[in-house]
Amino acid sequence: MSKVNKPPISLSRLIRYMSAKDDKIAVVVGTVTDDVRVHEIPCLKVTALRFTETARARIEKAGGECLTFDQLALRAPLGQNTILLRGPKNSREAVKHFGKAPGVPHSHTKPYVRSKGRKFEKARVFDYCVLDDETFSSLHTPCVESFVVDIHFSFGNEVGASGRLSPMTEPPQTISPMIQPPEPQPRARKANPDVVAKACDASQLKDICVLVLEHQDISEVNDLKQATFVAIMTASAGAVTTSNMIKTVRKKRHNQAADGIEEVTLVNCAMNYVSLVKMLSEASSALMNGPESDVMVGVKAAMTMVETCDKSIVDGRDNPIVDQVVKMNERVRRFCSNALD
């Protein structure tokens, strides 16, 4: 039997469970430990794999019995008049880190940190916002405004010969009243032209790289480390936007007869994007606090999640909701690729 499934149980908890059960034998597959906060011990009959020295002494001093499982087999071969108990299994430190990624809405997961000192950052990029339940247009909030790349690019604008984005002659067609592209109000920070040129020189998506660094409101860009941080933050904001859009659509269509392909796509991509946001968060934390080798590992893992979401979309590209997910997933893929370069 694994150690995780044999948690210790304290005398105080044992007394609480065995109150008004004087004729029963408590059976614990684990260790019984002492609790100095308890001053009065009732008469208990306890069978356990192990007793601490003080716990055994206090039980026997109160007139109780500490039995082994061999003695229990002779006294109650069929388990009659016994109560099987177990200590708190999920009180381990490791369990506190399980669940949703730290920082996402409604998450109470404890982040992994190297230290709680002043110089160490927790494993989250920034404070995520919660969508308004009524409409997707509520994405126009400060935390999503950090997704500062011109939103027209995401919905079909093309890069002209001059290298700049040419605005669309017609506004993009909305897929559904609940999915409206937000209207960003970027507040550009200063970016050193030499740093921008050096950072984007080897990038395969040079136009996107320049736009991300010159039209962002996250941080000033004076060195390559700051440029990398801005690129990861932009990809993370795009991932959060896409994840929130998927959650909103699924919530709106919870009681409706949804297309099977649409539902499968949304479920698969929703799970992928939860992991994607966490990986980009860890990459950003590694960039700031080290080790720097984990930065590329995190961004590459995020790219894998984006590709997995794209592979889950097989026959549903004619579906309007799935088509919207495809476009937003492609946008996140480009920003992750830009951060990787």
Short mmCIF file of C-alpha atoms in Angstrom, two decimals:
data_model
loop_
_atom_site.label_atom_id
_atom_site.label_comp_id
_atom_site.label_asym_id
_atom_site.label_seq_id
_atom_site.Cartn_x
_atom_site.Cartn_y
_atom_site.Cartn_z
CA MET A 1 0.00 0.00 0.00
CA SER A 2 1.41 3.40 -0.96
CA LYS A 3 2.52 5.93 1.62
CA VAL A 4 0.03 8.49 0.29
CA ASN A 5 -2.83 6.15 1.17
CA LYS A 6 -1.51 5.63 4.72
CA PRO A 7 -1.77 9.14 6.18
CA PRO A 8 -1.20 9.54 9.94
CA ILE A 9 -4.11 10.34 12.24
CA SER A 10 -3.80 12.33 15.46
CA LEU A 11 -5.25 11.42 18.83
CA SER A 12 -7.56 14.45 18.75
CA ARG A 13 -9.10 13.36 15.46
CA LEU A 14 -9.33 9.77 16.68
CA ILE A 15 -11.17 10.87 19.84
CA ARG A 16 -13.57 12.97 17.78
CA TYR A 17 -14.40 10.10 15.43
CA MET A 18 -14.82 7.57 18.25
CA SER A 19 -17.05 9.64 20.52
CA ALA A 20 -20.09 7.62 21.70
CA LYS A 21 -18.53 4.44 20.22
CA ASP A 22 -16.94 2.95 23.32
CA ASP A 23 -17.77 -0.62 22.30
CA LYS A 24 -16.09 -0.31 18.88
CA ILE A 25 -12.50 -0.91 17.81
CA ALA A 26 -10.92 1.84 15.69
CA VAL A 27 -8.88 0.45 12.78
CA VAL A 28 -6.28 2.74 11.18
CA VAL A 29 -4.11 1.65 8.25
CA GLY A 30 -1.37 4.09 9.13
CA THR A 31 0.28 5.76 12.12
CA VAL A 32 -1.46 7.09 15.23
CA THR A 33 0.32 10.22 16.48
CA ASP A 34 0.10 12.20 19.71
CA ASP A 35 -1.63 15.58 20.04
CA VAL A 36 -0.44 17.69 22.98
CA ARG A 37 -3.50 19.93 22.70
CA VAL A 38 -5.67 17.11 24.08
CA HIS A 39 -5.54 16.80 27.87
CA GLU A 40 -8.12 14.07 28.53
CA ILE A 41 -7.95 10.75 26.70
CA PRO A 42 -10.99 8.41 26.88
CA CYS A 43 -10.66 4.64 26.94
CA LEU A 44 -9.97 3.64 23.33
CA LYS A 45 -9.35 0.37 21.53
CA VAL A 46 -7.21 1.11 18.51
CA THR A 47 -5.63 -1.10 15.86
CA ALA A 48 -2.95 0.57 13.72
CA LEU A 49 0.17 -0.22 11.74
CA ARG A 50 2.21 1.91 14.10
CA PHE A 51 1.85 4.09 17.21
CA THR A 52 4.21 6.85 18.23
CA GLU A 53 5.75 6.31 21.65
CA THR A 54 3.79 9.06 23.40
CA ALA A 55 0.51 8.17 21.68
CA ARG A 56 0.78 4.53 22.80
CA ALA A 57 1.66 5.56 26.35
CA ARG A 58 -1.29 7.96 26.66
CA ILE A 59 -3.82 5.46 25.25
CA GLU A 60 -2.67 2.68 27.59
CA LYS A 61 -2.53 5.04 30.59
CA ALA A 62 -6.21 5.91 29.99
CA GLY A 63 -7.12 2.20 30.12
CA GLY A 64 -7.27 1.68 26.37
CA GLU A 65 -5.63 -0.90 24.12
CA CYS A 66 -3.17 -0.61 21.24
CA LEU A 67 -3.62 -3.66 19.02
CA THR A 68 -1.76 -5.02 16.03
CA PHE A 69 -3.59 -6.35 12.99
CA ASP A 70 -2.68 -9.91 14.02
CA GLN A 71 -4.39 -9.38 17.37
CA LEU A 72 -7.39 -7.83 15.61
CA ALA A 73 -7.69 -10.88 13.33
CA LEU A 74 -8.00 -13.15 16.39
CA ARG A 75 -10.41 -10.87 18.21
CA ALA A 76 -12.66 -9.93 15.27
CA PRO A 77 -11.96 -12.26 12.33
CA LEU A 78 -14.92 -10.90 10.36
CA GLY A 79 -14.32 -7.28 11.33
CA GLN A 80 -17.33 -7.11 13.62
CA ASN A 81 -17.62 -4.05 15.90
CA THR A 82 -14.82 -2.22 14.11
CA ILE A 83 -14.67 1.21 12.49
CA LEU A 84 -12.20 1.79 9.66
CA LEU A 85 -10.66 5.27 9.87
CA ARG A 86 -8.10 7.19 7.86
CA GLY A 87 -6.24 10.45 8.41
CA PRO A 88 -6.48 13.48 6.13
CA LYS A 89 -5.14 12.25 2.80
CA ASN A 90 -5.33 15.57 0.94
CA SER A 91 -3.52 17.71 3.50
CA ARG A 92 -0.15 17.18 1.85
CA GLU A 93 1.76 20.17 0.49
CA ALA A 94 1.76 18.65 -3.00
CA VAL A 95 -2.06 18.62 -3.16
CA LYS A 96 -2.15 22.40 -2.70
CA HIS A 97 -0.52 22.76 -6.13
CA PHE A 98 -3.11 20.59 -7.93
CA GLY A 99 -6.02 22.04 -9.91
CA LYS A 100 -6.44 25.03 -12.21
CA ALA A 101 -3.42 27.08 -13.13
CA PRO A 102 -2.50 29.72 -10.53
CA GLY A 103 -3.94 33.10 -11.45
CA VAL A 104 -6.79 32.02 -13.73
CA PRO A 105 -10.35 32.90 -12.66
CA HIS A 106 -11.77 30.92 -9.73
CA SER A 107 -8.43 29.19 -9.10
CA HIS A 108 -7.23 28.61 -5.55
CA THR A 109 -4.16 26.63 -6.59
CA LYS A 110 -0.94 27.46 -4.76
CA PRO A 111 1.77 28.59 -7.22
CA TYR A 112 5.27 27.16 -7.21
CA VAL A 113 7.77 29.76 -6.01
CA ARG A 114 11.47 29.52 -5.34
CA SER A 115 11.10 31.70 -2.28
CA LYS A 116 8.63 34.15 -0.74
CA GLY A 117 11.28 36.85 -0.59
CA ARG A 118 11.05 40.34 -2.02
CA LYS A 119 13.03 39.46 -5.14
CA PHE A 120 10.99 36.45 -6.23
CA GLU A 121 7.90 36.44 -8.38
CA LYS A 122 5.01 34.03 -8.10
CA ALA A 123 4.14 31.79 -11.04
CA ARG A 124 1.63 34.09 -12.70
CA VAL A 125 2.07 36.68 -15.42
CA PHE A 126 -0.46 39.27 -14.27
CA ASP A 127 -3.88 39.45 -12.64
CA TYR A 128 -6.40 37.84 -14.92
CA CYS A 129 -9.87 39.34 -15.23
CA VAL A 130 -13.21 37.53 -15.20
CA LEU A 131 -15.51 37.86 -18.18
CA ASP A 132 -18.91 39.43 -17.87
CA ASP A 133 -21.53 36.70 -18.07
CA GLU A 134 -23.79 38.55 -20.51
CA THR A 135 -21.54 39.44 -23.42
CA PHE A 136 -18.10 38.86 -24.80
CA SER A 137 -17.72 42.59 -25.40
CA SER A 138 -16.85 42.93 -21.73
CA LEU A 139 -13.39 41.68 -22.68
CA HIS A 140 -12.54 45.40 -22.99
CA THR A 141 -11.04 45.50 -19.51
CA PRO A 142 -7.59 46.63 -18.33
CA CYS A 143 -6.09 43.14 -18.12
CA VAL A 144 -7.04 42.33 -21.72
CA GLU A 145 -5.97 45.76 -22.96
CA SER A 146 -2.43 44.53 -22.39
CA PHE A 147 -3.05 42.48 -25.52
CA VAL A 148 -1.97 45.54 -27.43
CA VAL A 149 -1.17 44.33 -30.92
CA ASP A 150 -3.54 45.94 -33.42
CA ILE A 151 -6.63 43.77 -33.18
CA HIS A 152 -7.48 44.34 -36.86
CA PHE A 153 -4.57 42.07 -37.75
CA SER A 154 -6.23 39.23 -35.88
CA PHE A 155 -9.38 39.43 -37.96
CA GLY A 156 -8.00 39.47 -41.46
CA ASN A 157 -5.89 42.57 -42.22
CA GLU A 158 -2.93 42.10 -44.50
CA VAL A 159 0.60 43.45 -44.37
CA GLY A 160 1.20 45.87 -47.24
CA ALA A 161 4.33 46.40 -49.28
CA SER A 162 5.51 49.04 -46.82
CA GLY A 163 5.51 46.47 -44.05
CA ARG A 164 2.63 48.12 -42.23
CA LEU A 165 -0.81 46.71 -41.63
CA SER A 166 -3.38 48.07 -44.06
CA PRO A 167 -6.80 48.64 -42.44
CA MET A 168 -9.73 46.62 -43.69
CA THR A 169 -12.16 48.42 -45.98
CA GLU A 170 -15.09 46.69 -44.26
CA PRO A 171 -15.47 45.75 -40.60
CA PRO A 172 -15.05 42.03 -39.85
CA GLN A 173 -18.22 39.98 -39.84
CA THR A 174 -19.21 38.91 -36.36
CA ILE A 175 -19.88 35.24 -35.88
CA SER A 176 -22.41 35.63 -33.12
CA PRO A 177 -23.78 38.51 -31.00
CA MET A 178 -21.95 37.05 -28.02
CA ILE A 179 -18.54 37.14 -29.76
CA GLN A 180 -17.55 40.74 -30.47
CA PRO A 181 -13.90 41.68 -31.02
CA PRO A 182 -12.86 44.23 -28.37
CA GLU A 183 -11.83 47.74 -29.36
CA PRO A 184 -8.43 48.26 -27.78
CA GLN A 185 -7.11 51.63 -26.68
CA PRO A 186 -3.36 51.04 -26.70
CA ARG A 187 -1.12 53.26 -24.63
CA ALA A 188 2.23 52.67 -26.28
CA ARG A 189 5.40 52.51 -24.16
CA LYS A 190 8.80 53.59 -25.39
CA ALA A 191 10.75 51.04 -27.40
CA ASN A 192 14.40 51.50 -28.34
CA PRO A 193 14.55 51.26 -32.18
CA ASP A 194 17.96 49.55 -32.09
CA VAL A 195 16.69 46.92 -29.65
CA VAL A 196 13.55 46.37 -31.74
CA ALA A 197 15.62 45.94 -34.90
CA LYS A 198 18.03 43.54 -33.19
CA ALA A 199 15.24 41.52 -31.57
CA CYS A 200 13.23 41.18 -34.79
CA ASP A 201 16.15 40.65 -37.16
CA ALA A 202 16.10 36.83 -36.89
CA SER A 203 12.33 36.52 -36.48
CA GLN A 204 10.39 34.66 -39.16
CA LEU A 205 7.39 36.93 -38.44
CA LYS A 206 9.27 40.22 -38.52
CA ASP A 207 6.20 42.41 -39.10
CA ILE A 208 4.42 40.94 -36.09
CA CYS A 209 7.55 41.26 -33.96
CA VAL A 210 7.90 44.98 -34.76
CA LEU A 211 4.21 45.62 -34.08
CA VAL A 212 4.31 43.80 -30.75
CA LEU A 213 7.31 45.78 -29.50
CA GLU A 214 6.38 49.22 -30.86
CA HIS A 215 2.64 49.22 -30.08
CA GLN A 216 2.50 47.70 -26.60
CA ASP A 217 1.73 49.13 -23.16
CA ILE A 218 3.34 46.42 -21.04
CA SER A 219 6.87 47.64 -20.48
CA GLU A 220 9.57 49.82 -21.94
CA VAL A 221 11.88 47.93 -24.29
CA ASN A 222 15.53 48.83 -23.72
CA ASP A 223 17.17 45.40 -23.99
CA LEU A 224 16.54 41.94 -25.44
CA LYS A 225 15.30 40.55 -22.12
CA GLN A 226 12.56 43.17 -21.97
CA ALA A 227 11.67 42.45 -25.60
CA THR A 228 11.33 38.74 -24.83
CA PHE A 229 9.19 39.53 -21.78
CA VAL A 230 6.84 41.69 -23.87
CA ALA A 231 6.53 38.96 -26.52
CA ILE A 232 5.66 36.30 -23.93
CA MET A 233 3.19 38.62 -22.19
CA THR A 234 1.47 39.39 -25.49
CA ALA A 235 1.15 35.68 -26.31
CA SER A 236 -0.17 35.02 -22.80
CA ALA A 237 -2.79 37.78 -23.10
CA GLY A 238 -3.93 36.31 -26.42
CA ALA A 239 -4.19 32.87 -24.85
CA VAL A 240 -6.26 34.25 -21.96
CA THR A 241 -8.58 36.03 -24.40
CA THR A 242 -9.09 32.83 -26.41
CA SER A 243 -9.59 30.72 -23.29
CA ASN A 244 -12.18 33.15 -21.91
CA MET A 245 -14.00 33.23 -25.24
CA ILE A 246 -14.25 29.43 -25.28
CA LYS A 247 -15.50 29.37 -21.67
CA THR A 248 -18.12 32.03 -22.41
CA VAL A 249 -19.44 30.24 -25.50
CA ARG A 250 -19.67 26.92 -23.65
CA LYS A 251 -21.49 28.58 -20.76
CA LYS A 252 -23.96 30.32 -23.08
CA ARG A 253 -24.70 27.09 -24.94
CA HIS A 254 -24.88 24.89 -21.85
CA ASN A 255 -28.64 24.37 -22.10
CA GLN A 256 -28.85 24.45 -25.89
CA ALA A 257 -28.64 21.62 -28.41
CA ALA A 258 -25.08 22.18 -29.59
CA ASP A 259 -23.35 20.74 -32.64
CA GLY A 260 -21.35 17.64 -31.65
CA ILE A 261 -18.24 18.72 -33.56
CA GLU A 262 -18.47 22.18 -32.02
CA GLU A 263 -18.70 20.81 -28.47
CA VAL A 264 -15.77 18.38 -28.94
CA THR A 265 -13.61 21.19 -30.34
CA LEU A 266 -14.46 23.58 -27.52
CA VAL A 267 -13.83 20.95 -24.84
CA ASN A 268 -10.44 19.91 -26.27
CA CYS A 269 -9.25 23.47 -26.85
CA ALA A 270 -10.46 24.60 -23.43
CA MET A 271 -8.28 21.97 -21.73
CA ASN A 272 -5.31 22.82 -23.97
CA TYR A 273 -5.56 26.53 -23.23
CA VAL A 274 -5.63 26.01 -19.46
CA SER A 275 -2.25 24.28 -19.80
CA LEU A 276 -1.04 26.85 -22.34
CA VAL A 277 -1.66 29.80 -20.00
CA LYS A 278 0.18 27.99 -17.19
CA MET A 279 3.18 27.22 -19.44
CA LEU A 280 3.52 30.84 -20.60
CA SER A 281 3.22 31.95 -16.98
CA GLU A 282 6.07 29.62 -16.00
CA ALA A 283 8.14 30.84 -18.97
CA SER A 284 7.68 34.47 -17.88
CA SER A 285 8.61 33.60 -14.30
CA ALA A 286 11.72 31.74 -15.50
CA LEU A 287 12.73 34.75 -17.61
CA MET A 288 12.55 37.06 -14.59
CA ASN A 289 13.89 34.74 -11.89
CA GLY A 290 15.70 31.95 -13.75
CA PRO A 291 16.69 29.44 -14.84
CA GLU A 292 16.63 31.01 -18.31
CA SER A 293 16.79 27.58 -19.96
CA ASP A 294 13.19 27.03 -18.83
CA VAL A 295 11.97 29.99 -20.90
CA MET A 296 12.28 28.26 -24.27
CA VAL A 297 11.00 25.01 -22.79
CA GLY A 298 7.83 26.74 -21.61
CA VAL A 299 7.21 28.57 -24.90
CA LYS A 300 7.81 25.39 -26.94
CA ALA A 301 5.37 23.50 -24.71
CA ALA A 302 2.82 26.28 -25.28
CA MET A 303 3.31 25.93 -29.05
CA THR A 304 2.61 22.20 -28.70
CA MET A 305 -0.69 22.98 -26.91
CA VAL A 306 -1.69 25.35 -29.73
CA GLU A 307 -0.93 22.69 -32.34
CA THR A 308 -2.88 20.10 -30.33
CA CYS A 309 -5.91 22.40 -30.30
CA ASP A 310 -5.58 22.86 -34.07
CA LYS A 311 -5.38 19.09 -34.65
CA SER A 312 -8.60 18.56 -32.67
CA ILE A 313 -10.41 20.66 -35.29
CA VAL A 314 -10.97 18.14 -38.08
CA ASP A 315 -14.41 18.39 -39.66
CA GLY A 316 -15.76 21.47 -37.92
CA ARG A 317 -14.22 24.30 -39.94
CA ASP A 318 -17.58 25.07 -41.57
CA ASN A 319 -19.08 25.66 -38.14
CA PRO A 320 -19.04 29.44 -37.35
CA ILE A 321 -18.03 29.00 -33.70
CA VAL A 322 -15.27 26.52 -34.56
CA ASP A 323 -14.08 28.84 -37.33
CA GLN A 324 -13.75 31.64 -34.78
CA VAL A 325 -11.70 29.36 -32.51
CA VAL A 326 -9.47 28.50 -35.50
CA LYS A 327 -8.76 32.18 -36.16
CA MET A 328 -7.99 33.01 -32.54
CA ASN A 329 -5.87 29.85 -32.17
CA GLU A 330 -3.84 30.84 -35.24
CA ARG A 331 -3.32 34.29 -33.74
CA VAL A 332 -1.96 32.79 -30.52
CA ARG A 333 0.26 30.45 -32.55
CA ARG A 334 1.85 33.42 -34.31
CA PHE A 335 2.51 35.27 -31.09
CA CYS A 336 4.02 32.14 -29.49
CA SER A 337 6.20 31.67 -32.57
CA ASN A 338 7.27 35.30 -32.30
CA ALA A 339 8.21 34.82 -28.64
CA LEU A 340 10.14 31.66 -29.55
CA ASP A 341 12.16 33.47 -32.23
#
